[in-house]
């Protein structure tokens, strides 16, 4: 269920392939945060656990513009480092019935920020976005 990548990274193996069209990244949170966040999410995708961290599968690029709180690991390609993976190999602990592996990243981000006491922060260049619109005032 796991593939070892160069540099000792472990790639989380998302079950099935049909529902992962957006690519996969992973967000690692301390186990205690995972227990608190899971029941509050509107939807839960695939979640892996290794005894100290929970790894949530999110669409690729879910880190763009977001400043994840300290203590949260963001793993592009769902490739987690051996050190970040904790004392055990992550195993699948939740698989959604509909086969779509993703947890919505924005609700996950907001709940993790709230649980860790961090003010949510993201970047958005509003001037750039409005500059390309012909109807921008």
PDB file of N, CA, C and O in Angstrom, residues 26-69:
ATOM      1  N   UNK A  26      -0.903  15.436   0.560  1.00  0.00           N
ATOM      2  CA  UNK A  26      -1.348  15.001   1.889  1.00  0.00           C
ATOM      3  C   UNK A  26      -1.041  16.085   2.914  1.00  0.00           C
ATOM      4  O   UNK A  26      -0.033  16.780   2.810  1.00  0.00           O
ATOM      5  N   UNK A  27      -1.925  16.217   3.876  1.00  0.00           N
ATOM      6  CA  UNK A  27      -1.751  17.150   4.987  1.00  0.00           C
ATOM      7  C   UNK A  27      -1.640  16.315   6.256  1.00  0.00           C
ATOM      8  O   UNK A  27      -2.558  15.561   6.587  1.00  0.00           O
ATOM      9  N   UNK A  28      -0.503  16.447   6.950  1.00  0.00           N
ATOM     10  CA  UNK A  28      -0.269  15.688   8.169  1.00  0.00           C
ATOM     11  C   UNK A  28      -0.489  16.543   9.397  1.00  0.00           C
ATOM     12  O   UNK A  28       0.090  17.618   9.529  1.00  0.00           O
ATOM     13  N   UNK A  29      -1.339  16.069  10.284  1.00  0.00           N
ATOM     14  CA  UNK A  29      -1.632  16.787  11.524  1.00  0.00           C
ATOM     15  C   UNK A  29      -1.390  15.841  12.701  1.00  0.00           C
ATOM     16  O   UNK A  29      -1.491  14.617  12.562  1.00  0.00           O
ATOM     17  N   UNK A  30      -1.094  16.392  13.886  1.00  0.00           N
ATOM     18  CA  UNK A  30      -0.981  15.533  15.060  1.00  0.00           C
ATOM     19  C   UNK A  30      -2.280  14.750  15.268  1.00  0.00           C
ATOM     20  O   UNK A  30      -3.379  15.249  14.997  1.00  0.00           O
ATOM     21  N   UNK A  31      -2.136  13.534  15.765  1.00  0.00           N
ATOM     22  CA  UNK A  31      -3.284  12.646  15.947  1.00  0.00           C
ATOM     23  C   UNK A  31      -4.406  13.301  16.750  1.00  0.00           C
ATOM     24  O   UNK A  31      -5.582  13.203  16.396  1.00  0.00           O
ATOM     25  N   UNK A  32      -4.065  14.019  17.811  1.00  0.00           N
ATOM     26  CA  UNK A  32      -5.095  14.645  18.658  1.00  0.00           C
ATOM     27  C   UNK A  32      -5.897  15.684  17.868  1.00  0.00           C
ATOM     28  O   UNK A  32      -7.093  15.844  18.095  1.00  0.00           O
ATOM     29  N   UNK A  33      -5.265  16.373  16.932  1.00  0.00           N
ATOM     30  CA  UNK A  33      -5.969  17.335  16.077  1.00  0.00           C
ATOM     31  C   UNK A  33      -6.887  16.584  15.120  1.00  0.00           C
ATOM     32  O   UNK A  33      -8.026  16.985  14.887  1.00  0.00           O
ATOM     33  N   UNK A  34      -6.411  15.476  14.584  1.00  0.00           N
ATOM     34  CA  UNK A  34      -7.221  14.671  13.671  1.00  0.00           C
ATOM     35  C   UNK A  34      -8.513  14.197  14.302  1.00  0.00           C
ATOM     36  O   UNK A  34      -9.583  14.297  13.695  1.00  0.00           O
ATOM     37  N   UNK A  35      -8.422  13.701  15.534  1.00  0.00           N
ATOM     38  CA  UNK A  35      -9.628  13.247  16.238  1.00  0.00           C
ATOM     39  C   UNK A  35     -10.638  14.377  16.413  1.00  0.00           C
ATOM     40  O   UNK A  35     -11.834  14.180  16.314  1.00  0.00           O
ATOM     41  N   UNK A  36     -10.145  15.574  16.674  1.00  0.00           N
ATOM     42  CA  UNK A  36     -11.025  16.714  16.901  1.00  0.00           C
ATOM     43  C   UNK A  36     -11.647  17.233  15.608  1.00  0.00           C
ATOM     44  O   UNK A  36     -12.801  17.649  15.585  1.00  0.00           O
ATOM     45  N   UNK A  37     -10.878  17.209  14.533  1.00  0.00           N
ATOM     46  CA  UNK A  37     -11.296  17.800  13.255  1.00  0.00           C
ATOM     47  C   UNK A  37     -12.243  16.890  12.472  1.00  0.00           C
ATOM     48  O   UNK A  37     -13.205  17.364  11.865  1.00  0.00           O
ATOM     49  N   UNK A  38     -11.989  15.605  12.484  1.00  0.00           N
ATOM     50  CA  UNK A  38     -12.733  14.675  11.619  1.00  0.00           C
ATOM     51  C   UNK A  38     -14.253  14.801  11.707  1.00  0.00           C
ATOM     52  O   UNK A  38     -14.920  14.921  10.683  1.00  0.00           O
ATOM     53  N   UNK A  39     -14.863  14.803  12.889  1.00  0.00           N
ATOM     54  CA  UNK A  39     -16.323  14.865  12.933  1.00  0.00           C
ATOM     55  C   UNK A  39     -16.897  16.218  12.521  1.00  0.00           C
ATOM     56  O   UNK A  39     -18.099  16.338  12.294  1.00  0.00           O
ATOM     57  N   UNK A  40     -16.063  17.228  12.412  1.00  0.00           N
ATOM     58  CA  UNK A  40     -16.532  18.570  12.074  1.00  0.00           C
ATOM     59  C   UNK A  40     -16.454  18.876  10.580  1.00  0.00           C
ATOM     60  O   UNK A  40     -16.943  19.908  10.135  1.00  0.00           O
ATOM     61  N   UNK A  41     -15.817  17.999   9.821  1.00  0.00           N
ATOM     62  CA  UNK A  41     -15.675  18.223   8.382  1.00  0.00           C
ATOM     63  C   UNK A  41     -16.960  17.880   7.636  1.00  0.00           C
ATOM     64  O   UNK A  41     -17.647  16.911   7.994  1.00  0.00           O
ATOM     65  N   UNK A  42     -17.274  18.633   6.576  1.00  0.00           N
ATOM     66  CA  UNK A  42     -18.477  18.321   5.798  1.00  0.00           C
ATOM     67  C   UNK A  42     -18.321  17.029   4.998  1.00  0.00           C
ATOM     68  O   UNK A  42     -19.302  16.390   4.654  1.00  0.00           O
ATOM     69  N   UNK A  43     -17.081  16.657   4.713  1.00  0.00           N
ATOM     70  CA  UNK A  43     -16.784  15.439   3.952  1.00  0.00           C
ATOM     71  C   UNK A  43     -15.385  14.986   4.326  1.00  0.00           C
ATOM     72  O   UNK A  43     -14.486  15.794   4.470  1.00  0.00           O
ATOM     73  N   UNK A  44     -15.191  13.685   4.465  1.00  0.00           N
ATOM     74  CA  UNK A  44     -13.871  13.145   4.785  1.00  0.00           C
ATOM     75  C   UNK A  44     -13.462  12.191   3.680  1.00  0.00           C
ATOM     76  O   UNK A  44     -14.198  11.258   3.346  1.00  0.00           O
ATOM     77  N   UNK A  45     -12.290  12.451   3.108  1.00  0.00           N
ATOM     78  CA  UNK A  45     -11.741  11.561   2.089  1.00  0.00           C
ATOM     79  C   UNK A  45     -10.882  10.503   2.746  1.00  0.00           C
ATOM     80  O   UNK A  45     -11.118  10.112   3.894  1.00  0.00           O
ATOM     81  N   UNK A  46      -9.859  10.054   2.037  1.00  0.00           N
ATOM     82  CA  UNK A  46      -8.949   9.047   2.584  1.00  0.00           C
ATOM     83  C   UNK A  46      -8.086   9.677   3.677  1.00  0.00           C
ATOM     84  O   UNK A  46      -7.582  10.778   3.520  1.00  0.00           O
ATOM     85  N   UNK A  47      -7.952   8.941   4.777  1.00  0.00           N
ATOM     86  CA  UNK A  47      -7.128   9.382   5.895  1.00  0.00           C
ATOM     87  C   UNK A  47      -6.216   8.211   6.268  1.00  0.00           C
ATOM     88  O   UNK A  47      -6.676   7.077   6.398  1.00  0.00           O
ATOM     89  N   UNK A  48      -4.935   8.524   6.427  1.00  0.00           N
ATOM     90  CA  UNK A  48      -3.943   7.544   6.864  1.00  0.00           C
ATOM     91  C   UNK A  48      -3.487   7.936   8.263  1.00  0.00           C
ATOM     92  O   UNK A  48      -3.493   9.113   8.608  1.00  0.00           O
ATOM     93  N   UNK A  49      -3.067   6.955   9.061  1.00  0.00           N
ATOM     94  CA  UNK A  49      -2.557   7.231  10.402  1.00  0.00           C
ATOM     95  C   UNK A  49      -1.312   6.386  10.640  1.00  0.00           C
ATOM     96  O   UNK A  49      -1.204   5.268  10.119  1.00  0.00           O
ATOM     97  N   UNK A  50      -0.388   6.946  11.417  1.00  0.00           N
ATOM     98  CA  UNK A  50       0.852   6.227  11.708  1.00  0.00           C
ATOM     99  C   UNK A  50       1.130   6.126  13.210  1.00  0.00           C
ATOM    100  O   UNK A  50       2.227   5.797  13.616  1.00  0.00           O
ATOM    101  N   UNK A  51       0.164   6.445  14.024  1.00  0.00           N
ATOM    102  CA  UNK A  51       0.350   6.376  15.461  1.00  0.00           C
ATOM    103  C   UNK A  51       0.614   7.715  16.108  1.00  0.00           C
ATOM    104  O   UNK A  51       0.373   7.890  17.299  1.00  0.00           O
ATOM    105  N   UNK A  52       1.095   8.680  15.345  1.00  0.00           N
ATOM    106  CA  UNK A  52       1.305  10.020  15.905  1.00  0.00           C
ATOM    107  C   UNK A  52       0.709  11.110  15.012  1.00  0.00           C
ATOM    108  O   UNK A  52       0.443  12.199  15.473  1.00  0.00           O
ATOM    109  N   UNK A  53       0.501  10.805  13.733  1.00  0.00           N
ATOM    110  CA  UNK A  53      -0.031  11.794  12.784  1.00  0.00           C
ATOM    111  C   UNK A  53      -1.141  11.169  11.964  1.00  0.00           C
ATOM    112  O   UNK A  53      -1.147   9.972  11.712  1.00  0.00           O
ATOM    113  N   UNK A  54      -2.070  12.035  11.578  1.00  0.00           N
ATOM    114  CA  UNK A  54      -3.091  11.658  10.605  1.00  0.00           C
ATOM    115  C   UNK A  54      -2.756  12.385   9.312  1.00  0.00           C
ATOM    116  O   UNK A  54      -2.430  13.583   9.331  1.00  0.00           O
ATOM    117  N   UNK A  55      -2.844  11.683   8.204  1.00  0.00           N
ATOM    118  CA  UNK A  55      -2.543  12.233   6.880  1.00  0.00           C
ATOM    119  C   UNK A  55      -3.825  12.266   6.063  1.00  0.00           C
ATOM    120  O   UNK A  55      -4.411  11.228   5.776  1.00  0.00           O
ATOM    121  N   UNK A  56      -4.256  13.472   5.703  1.00  0.00           N
ATOM    122  CA  UNK A  56      -5.492  13.684   4.955  1.00  0.00           C
ATOM    123  C   UNK A  56      -5.128  13.858   3.480  1.00  0.00           C
ATOM    124  O   UNK A  56      -4.271  14.677   3.145  1.00  0.00           O
ATOM    125  N   UNK A  57      -5.794  13.122   2.598  1.00  0.00           N
ATOM    126  CA  UNK A  57      -5.557  13.275   1.162  1.00  0.00           C
ATOM    127  C   UNK A  57      -6.387  14.463   0.668  1.00  0.00           C
ATOM    128  O   UNK A  57      -7.594  14.545   0.918  1.00  0.00           O
ATOM    129  N   UNK A  58      -5.699  15.383   0.001  1.00  0.00           N
ATOM    130  CA  UNK A  58      -6.323  16.585  -0.563  1.00  0.00           C
ATOM    131  C   UNK A  58      -5.907  16.688  -2.030  1.00  0.00           C
ATOM    132  O   UNK A  58      -4.922  16.073  -2.443  1.00  0.00           O
ATOM    133  N   UNK A  59      -6.636  17.465  -2.846  1.00  0.00           N
ATOM    134  CA  UNK A  59      -6.222  17.632  -4.243  1.00  0.00           C
ATOM    135  C   UNK A  59      -4.839  18.280  -4.329  1.00  0.00           C
ATOM    136  O   UNK A  59      -4.469  19.092  -3.472  1.00  0.00           O
ATOM    137  N   UNK A  60      -4.095  17.917  -5.354  1.00  0.00           N
ATOM    138  CA  UNK A  60      -2.778  18.510  -5.580  1.00  0.00           C
ATOM    139  C   UNK A  60      -2.897  20.030  -5.640  1.00  0.00           C
ATOM    140  O   UNK A  60      -3.857  20.569  -6.189  1.00  0.00           O
ATOM    141  N   UNK A  61      -1.931  20.714  -5.049  1.00  0.00           N
ATOM    142  CA  UNK A  61      -1.917  22.177  -5.068  1.00  0.00           C
ATOM    143  C   UNK A  61      -2.739  22.818  -3.972  1.00  0.00           C
ATOM    144  O   UNK A  61      -2.933  24.034  -3.982  1.00  0.00           O
ATOM    145  N   UNK A  62      -3.206  22.047  -3.006  1.00  0.00           N
ATOM    146  CA  UNK A  62      -4.036  22.598  -1.932  1.00  0.00           C
ATOM    147  C   UNK A  62      -3.249  23.473  -0.963  1.00  0.00           C
ATOM    148  O   UNK A  62      -3.824  24.027  -0.041  1.00  0.00           O
ATOM    149  N   UNK A  63      -1.966  23.605  -1.199  1.00  0.00           N
ATOM    150  CA  UNK A  63      -1.151  24.496  -0.370  1.00  0.00           C
ATOM    151  C   UNK A  63      -1.011  25.880  -0.995  1.00  0.00           C
ATOM    152  O   UNK A  63      -0.554  26.811  -0.337  1.00  0.00           O
ATOM    153  N   UNK A  64      -1.437  26.045  -2.239  1.00  0.00           N
ATOM    154  CA  UNK A  64      -1.269  27.326  -2.928  1.00  0.00           C
ATOM    155  C   UNK A  64      -2.042  28.426  -2.222  1.00  0.00           C
ATOM    156  O   UNK A  64      -3.256  28.339  -2.043  1.00  0.00           O
ATOM    157  N   UNK A  65      -1.328  29.424  -1.786  1.00  0.00           N
ATOM    158  CA  UNK A  65      -1.944  30.568  -1.131  1.00  0.00           C
ATOM    159  C   UNK A  65      -2.280  30.363   0.333  1.00  0.00           C
ATOM    160  O   UNK A  65      -2.744  31.292   0.987  1.00  0.00           O
ATOM    161  N   UNK A  66      -2.083  29.164   0.869  1.00  0.00           N
ATOM    162  CA  UNK A  66      -2.407  28.893   2.270  1.00  0.00           C
ATOM    163  C   UNK A  66      -1.134  28.784   3.093  1.00  0.00           C
ATOM    164  O   UNK A  66      -0.149  28.217   2.645  1.00  0.00           O
ATOM    165  N   UNK A  67      -1.186  29.303   4.287  1.00  0.00           N
ATOM    166  CA  UNK A  67      -0.083  29.174   5.229  1.00  0.00           C
ATOM    167  C   UNK A  67      -0.534  28.202   6.316  1.00  0.00           C
ATOM    168  O   UNK A  67      -1.196  28.598   7.277  1.00  0.00           O
ATOM    169  N   UNK A  68      -0.212  26.919   6.118  1.00  0.00           N
ATOM    170  CA  UNK A  68      -0.619  25.905   7.081  1.00  0.00           C
ATOM    171  C   UNK A  68       0.077  26.168   8.407  1.00  0.00           C
ATOM    172  O   UNK A  68       1.233  26.590   8.438  1.00  0.00           O
ATOM    173  N   UNK A  69      -0.580  25.941   9.528  1.00  0.00           N
ATOM    174  CA  UNK A  69       0.000  26.223  10.854  1.00  0.00           C
ATOM    175  C   UNK A  69       1.264  25.411  11.130  1.00  0.00           C
ATOM    176  O   UNK A  69       1.468  24.336  10.543  1.00  0.00           O
TER     177      UNK A  69
END
